Amino acid sequence: MAVRVFEGKDHAAAYLQYRIAPDELITLLQRLTHQFNLAVDVGCGSGQGTILLAPYFTKVVGTDVSPAQLEMALANSSPPNVSYRECPAEELPFASGEVDLVMAIAAAHWFDRKRFLLEADRVLRPGGCLALLSYTMDFELEYGGVSNTALNDICEECIVVYNHSLS
Ligand SMILES: C[S@@+](CC[C@H](N)C(=O)[O-])C[C@H]1O[C@@H](n2cnc3c(N)ncnc32)[C@H](O)[C@@H]1O
């Protein structure tokens, strides 16, 4: 069951106005992605991160469970290759192996991460990129037979490398 705390229209409007768009992280993602056909921004909210992907991919789809957030995303002007779908992160409306980049900005901590990671693995093409962008790593990841500690250690390592690349 998805956590529904982003539903109000006023909340969605304020979010669109005040959310900081992470341009430099998108630049980093370009370096980590090898094919640029389809990118999916899961838990896209009002679409600030979604539209940043548009110059680099043939098609970009933002997905979210909140109709109010998606309404705001649609009201905000989007490039023609960007579209939005209402769906849970754990049930993405894409064929297996169809997606080049699955991204979630400040959203994965709300997901059922065990189901989301399995779903991301299903839709990503072999060698595709999963990018979980977050303010903190104050949550656990769980995937298949891989231990939580191993996955979180990998994320911590990425954070350290990224912070180092900024300094
Ligand atoms: C903090 S907002 C981040 C929005 C956007 N990614 C950004 O960076 O501005 C989290 C978003 O995740 C969505 N969300 C939460 N749980 C979800 C789920 N299980 N499936 C899809 N979206 C979800 C919420 O509706 C909300 O729009």
Short mmCIF file of C-alpha atoms and ligand atoms in Angstrom, two decimals:
data_model
loop_
_atom_site.label_atom_id
_atom_site.label_comp_id
_atom_site.label_asym_id
_atom_site.label_seq_id
_atom_site.Cartn_x
_atom_site.Cartn_y
_atom_site.Cartn_z
CA MET A 1 0.00 0.00 0.00
CA ALA A 2 1.52 3.37 -1.06
CA VAL A 3 1.98 6.12 1.55
CA ARG A 4 -0.37 8.95 0.54
CA VAL A 5 0.96 12.18 2.06
CA PHE A 6 1.37 14.18 -1.19
CA GLU A 7 -2.29 14.42 -2.15
CA GLY A 8 -3.47 17.99 -1.49
CA LYS A 9 -3.46 20.50 -4.36
CA ASP A 10 -2.01 23.25 -2.12
CA HIS A 11 0.79 20.91 -1.05
CA ALA A 12 1.51 20.02 -4.70
CA ALA A 13 1.57 23.71 -5.73
CA ALA A 14 3.95 24.63 -2.88
CA TYR A 15 6.14 21.67 -3.74
CA LEU A 16 6.42 22.77 -7.37
CA GLN A 17 7.30 26.32 -6.28
CA TYR A 18 9.93 25.53 -3.65
CA ARG A 19 11.54 22.21 -4.60
CA ILE A 20 15.17 22.64 -5.66
CA ALA A 21 15.96 20.93 -8.99
CA PRO A 22 19.18 18.89 -8.83
CA ASP A 23 20.84 19.83 -12.17
CA GLU A 24 24.30 18.63 -11.21
CA LEU A 25 22.98 15.18 -10.28
CA ILE A 26 21.35 14.89 -13.70
CA THR A 27 24.73 15.65 -15.28
CA LEU A 28 26.23 12.81 -13.25
CA LEU A 29 23.46 10.46 -14.39
CA GLN A 30 24.29 11.16 -18.01
CA ARG A 31 27.76 9.80 -17.37
CA LEU A 32 26.37 6.61 -15.78
CA THR A 33 23.76 5.87 -18.46
CA HIS A 34 24.78 4.25 -21.74
CA GLN A 35 21.59 4.26 -23.81
CA PHE A 36 19.16 7.12 -23.97
CA ASN A 37 15.84 5.87 -25.33
CA LEU A 38 13.51 5.71 -22.32
CA ALA A 39 13.93 7.21 -18.85
CA VAL A 40 11.37 6.82 -16.05
CA ASP A 41 11.21 9.18 -13.08
CA VAL A 42 9.39 7.20 -10.38
CA GLY A 43 7.61 9.22 -7.68
CA CYS A 44 8.07 12.21 -9.97
CA GLY A 45 5.85 14.55 -7.94
CA SER A 46 5.34 17.79 -9.85
CA GLY A 47 7.97 16.83 -12.42
CA GLN A 48 10.95 19.09 -11.65
CA GLY A 49 13.41 16.19 -12.01
CA THR A 50 11.49 14.60 -14.88
CA ILE A 51 11.86 17.55 -17.24
CA LEU A 52 15.61 17.78 -16.56
CA LEU A 53 16.01 14.39 -18.28
CA ALA A 54 14.20 15.50 -21.44
CA PRO A 55 17.23 16.85 -23.37
CA TYR A 56 19.08 13.53 -23.01
CA PHE A 57 16.43 10.87 -23.70
CA THR A 58 14.13 10.15 -26.63
CA LYS A 59 11.24 9.65 -24.21
CA VAL A 60 10.82 10.47 -20.51
CA VAL A 61 7.90 9.25 -18.38
CA GLY A 62 7.19 10.56 -14.88
CA THR A 63 5.14 8.25 -12.67
CA ASP A 64 3.46 8.94 -9.33
CA VAL A 65 0.56 7.72 -7.19
CA SER A 66 -0.65 11.24 -6.41
CA PRO A 67 -3.16 12.73 -8.87
CA ALA A 68 -2.59 16.21 -7.33
CA GLN A 69 1.17 16.03 -7.96
CA LEU A 70 0.62 14.80 -11.52
CA GLU A 71 -1.91 17.54 -12.17
CA MET A 72 0.74 20.07 -11.13
CA ALA A 73 3.32 18.37 -13.35
CA LEU A 74 0.95 18.62 -16.32
CA ALA A 75 0.16 22.27 -15.56
CA ASN A 76 3.88 23.05 -15.49
CA SER A 77 5.17 23.27 -19.05
CA SER A 78 6.96 20.11 -20.17
CA PRO A 79 9.03 19.35 -23.30
CA PRO A 80 7.12 17.30 -25.93
CA ASN A 81 9.01 14.06 -25.16
CA VAL A 82 7.82 14.08 -21.51
CA SER A 83 4.62 12.38 -20.37
CA TYR A 84 3.16 11.30 -17.03
CA ARG A 85 1.42 8.17 -15.73
CA GLU A 86 -0.46 7.58 -12.50
CA CYS A 87 0.78 4.29 -11.03
CA PRO A 88 2.55 2.87 -7.97
CA ALA A 89 6.34 2.54 -8.02
CA GLU A 90 5.90 -1.15 -7.36
CA GLU A 91 3.85 -1.73 -10.56
CA LEU A 92 5.42 0.17 -13.43
CA PRO A 93 3.55 0.15 -16.77
CA PHE A 94 6.56 -0.83 -18.90
CA ALA A 95 7.63 -4.01 -20.65
CA SER A 96 10.50 -6.05 -19.24
CA GLY A 97 13.87 -4.68 -20.35
CA GLU A 98 12.34 -1.59 -21.97
CA VAL A 99 13.81 1.15 -19.78
CA ASP A 100 17.33 2.65 -19.87
CA LEU A 101 17.16 4.72 -16.69
CA VAL A 102 14.92 4.34 -13.64
CA MET A 103 15.33 7.36 -11.40
CA ALA A 104 13.67 8.30 -8.10
CA ILE A 105 14.44 11.65 -6.49
CA ALA A 106 13.63 12.06 -2.81
CA ALA A 107 10.97 9.40 -3.23
CA ALA A 108 12.35 5.86 -2.74
CA HIS A 109 12.05 6.10 1.05
CA TRP A 110 8.26 6.16 0.55
CA PHE A 111 8.17 3.04 -1.64
CA ASP A 112 7.83 -0.62 -0.73
CA ARG A 113 11.51 -0.92 -1.60
CA LYS A 114 11.66 -4.69 -1.85
CA ARG A 115 8.90 -4.69 -4.49
CA PHE A 116 10.17 -1.52 -6.16
CA LEU A 117 13.70 -2.89 -6.63
CA LEU A 118 12.32 -6.09 -8.18
CA GLU A 119 10.13 -3.98 -10.48
CA ALA A 120 13.03 -1.70 -11.43
CA ASP A 121 15.10 -4.78 -12.23
CA ARG A 122 12.29 -6.12 -14.41
CA VAL A 123 11.80 -2.99 -16.50
CA LEU A 124 15.48 -2.05 -16.86
CA ARG A 125 17.34 -3.36 -19.89
CA PRO A 126 20.53 -5.33 -19.09
CA GLY A 127 23.12 -2.73 -18.13
CA GLY A 128 20.44 -0.10 -17.50
CA CYS A 129 20.86 2.40 -14.68
CA LEU A 130 18.90 2.66 -11.42
CA ALA A 131 19.45 5.99 -9.70
CA LEU A 132 18.03 6.63 -6.23
CA LEU A 133 18.71 10.26 -5.42
CA SER A 134 18.13 11.17 -1.82
CA TYR A 135 19.06 13.67 0.87
CA THR A 136 20.15 10.92 3.24
CA MET A 137 20.59 7.15 3.30
CA ASP A 138 18.40 6.80 6.37
CA PHE A 139 16.61 3.80 4.91
CA GLU A 140 17.36 0.18 4.20
CA LEU A 141 17.41 -1.43 0.77
CA GLU A 142 16.40 -5.03 0.25
CA TYR A 143 16.82 -7.02 -2.96
CA GLY A 144 16.66 -10.74 -3.70
CA GLY A 145 19.43 -12.66 -1.94
CA VAL A 146 21.69 -9.61 -1.58
CA SER A 147 22.15 -8.59 2.05
CA ASN A 148 20.79 -5.20 3.15
CA THR A 149 24.20 -4.34 4.52
CA ALA A 150 25.89 -4.95 1.15
CA LEU A 151 23.40 -2.75 -0.75
CA ASN A 152 23.59 0.04 1.79
CA ASP A 153 27.39 -0.16 1.81
CA ILE A 154 27.38 0.28 -1.98
CA CYS A 155 25.13 3.34 -1.63
CA GLU A 156 27.34 4.82 1.08
CA GLU A 157 30.34 4.28 -1.20
CA CYS A 158 28.59 6.08 -4.07
CA ILE A 159 27.75 8.99 -1.77
CA VAL A 160 31.38 9.28 -0.70
CA VAL A 161 32.59 9.14 -4.34
CA TYR A 162 30.02 11.74 -5.37
CA ASN A 163 30.89 14.08 -2.49
CA HIS A 164 34.55 13.67 -3.35
CA SER A 165 33.86 14.53 -7.02
CA LEU A 166 32.21 17.78 -5.89
CA SER A 167 35.11 18.89 -3.68
C1 LIG B 1 9.12 14.04 -1.80
S1 LIG B 1 8.17 13.78 -3.27
C2 LIG B 1 9.44 13.84 -4.52
C3 LIG B 1 8.90 14.29 -5.85
C4 LIG B 1 9.94 14.48 -6.96
N1 LIG B 1 10.64 13.24 -7.24
C5 LIG B 1 10.90 15.57 -6.63
O1 LIG B 1 12.09 15.32 -6.53
O2 LIG B 1 10.46 16.70 -6.50
C6 LIG B 1 7.79 12.06 -3.19
C7 LIG B 1 6.80 11.62 -4.27
O3 LIG B 1 6.71 10.20 -4.24
C8 LIG B 1 5.36 9.83 -4.49
N2 LIG B 1 5.15 8.47 -3.98
C9 LIG B 1 5.16 8.04 -2.69
N3 LIG B 1 4.97 6.72 -2.63
C10 LIG B 1 4.83 6.29 -3.91
C11 LIG B 1 4.63 5.02 -4.51
N4 LIG B 1 4.54 3.91 -3.77
N5 LIG B 1 4.56 4.95 -5.84
C12 LIG B 1 4.69 6.05 -6.60
N6 LIG B 1 4.87 7.29 -6.11
C13 LIG B 1 4.95 7.40 -4.77
C14 LIG B 1 4.55 10.90 -3.77
O4 LIG B 1 3.24 10.97 -4.26
C15 LIG B 1 5.38 12.15 -4.04
O5 LIG B 1 4.95 12.82 -5.20
#
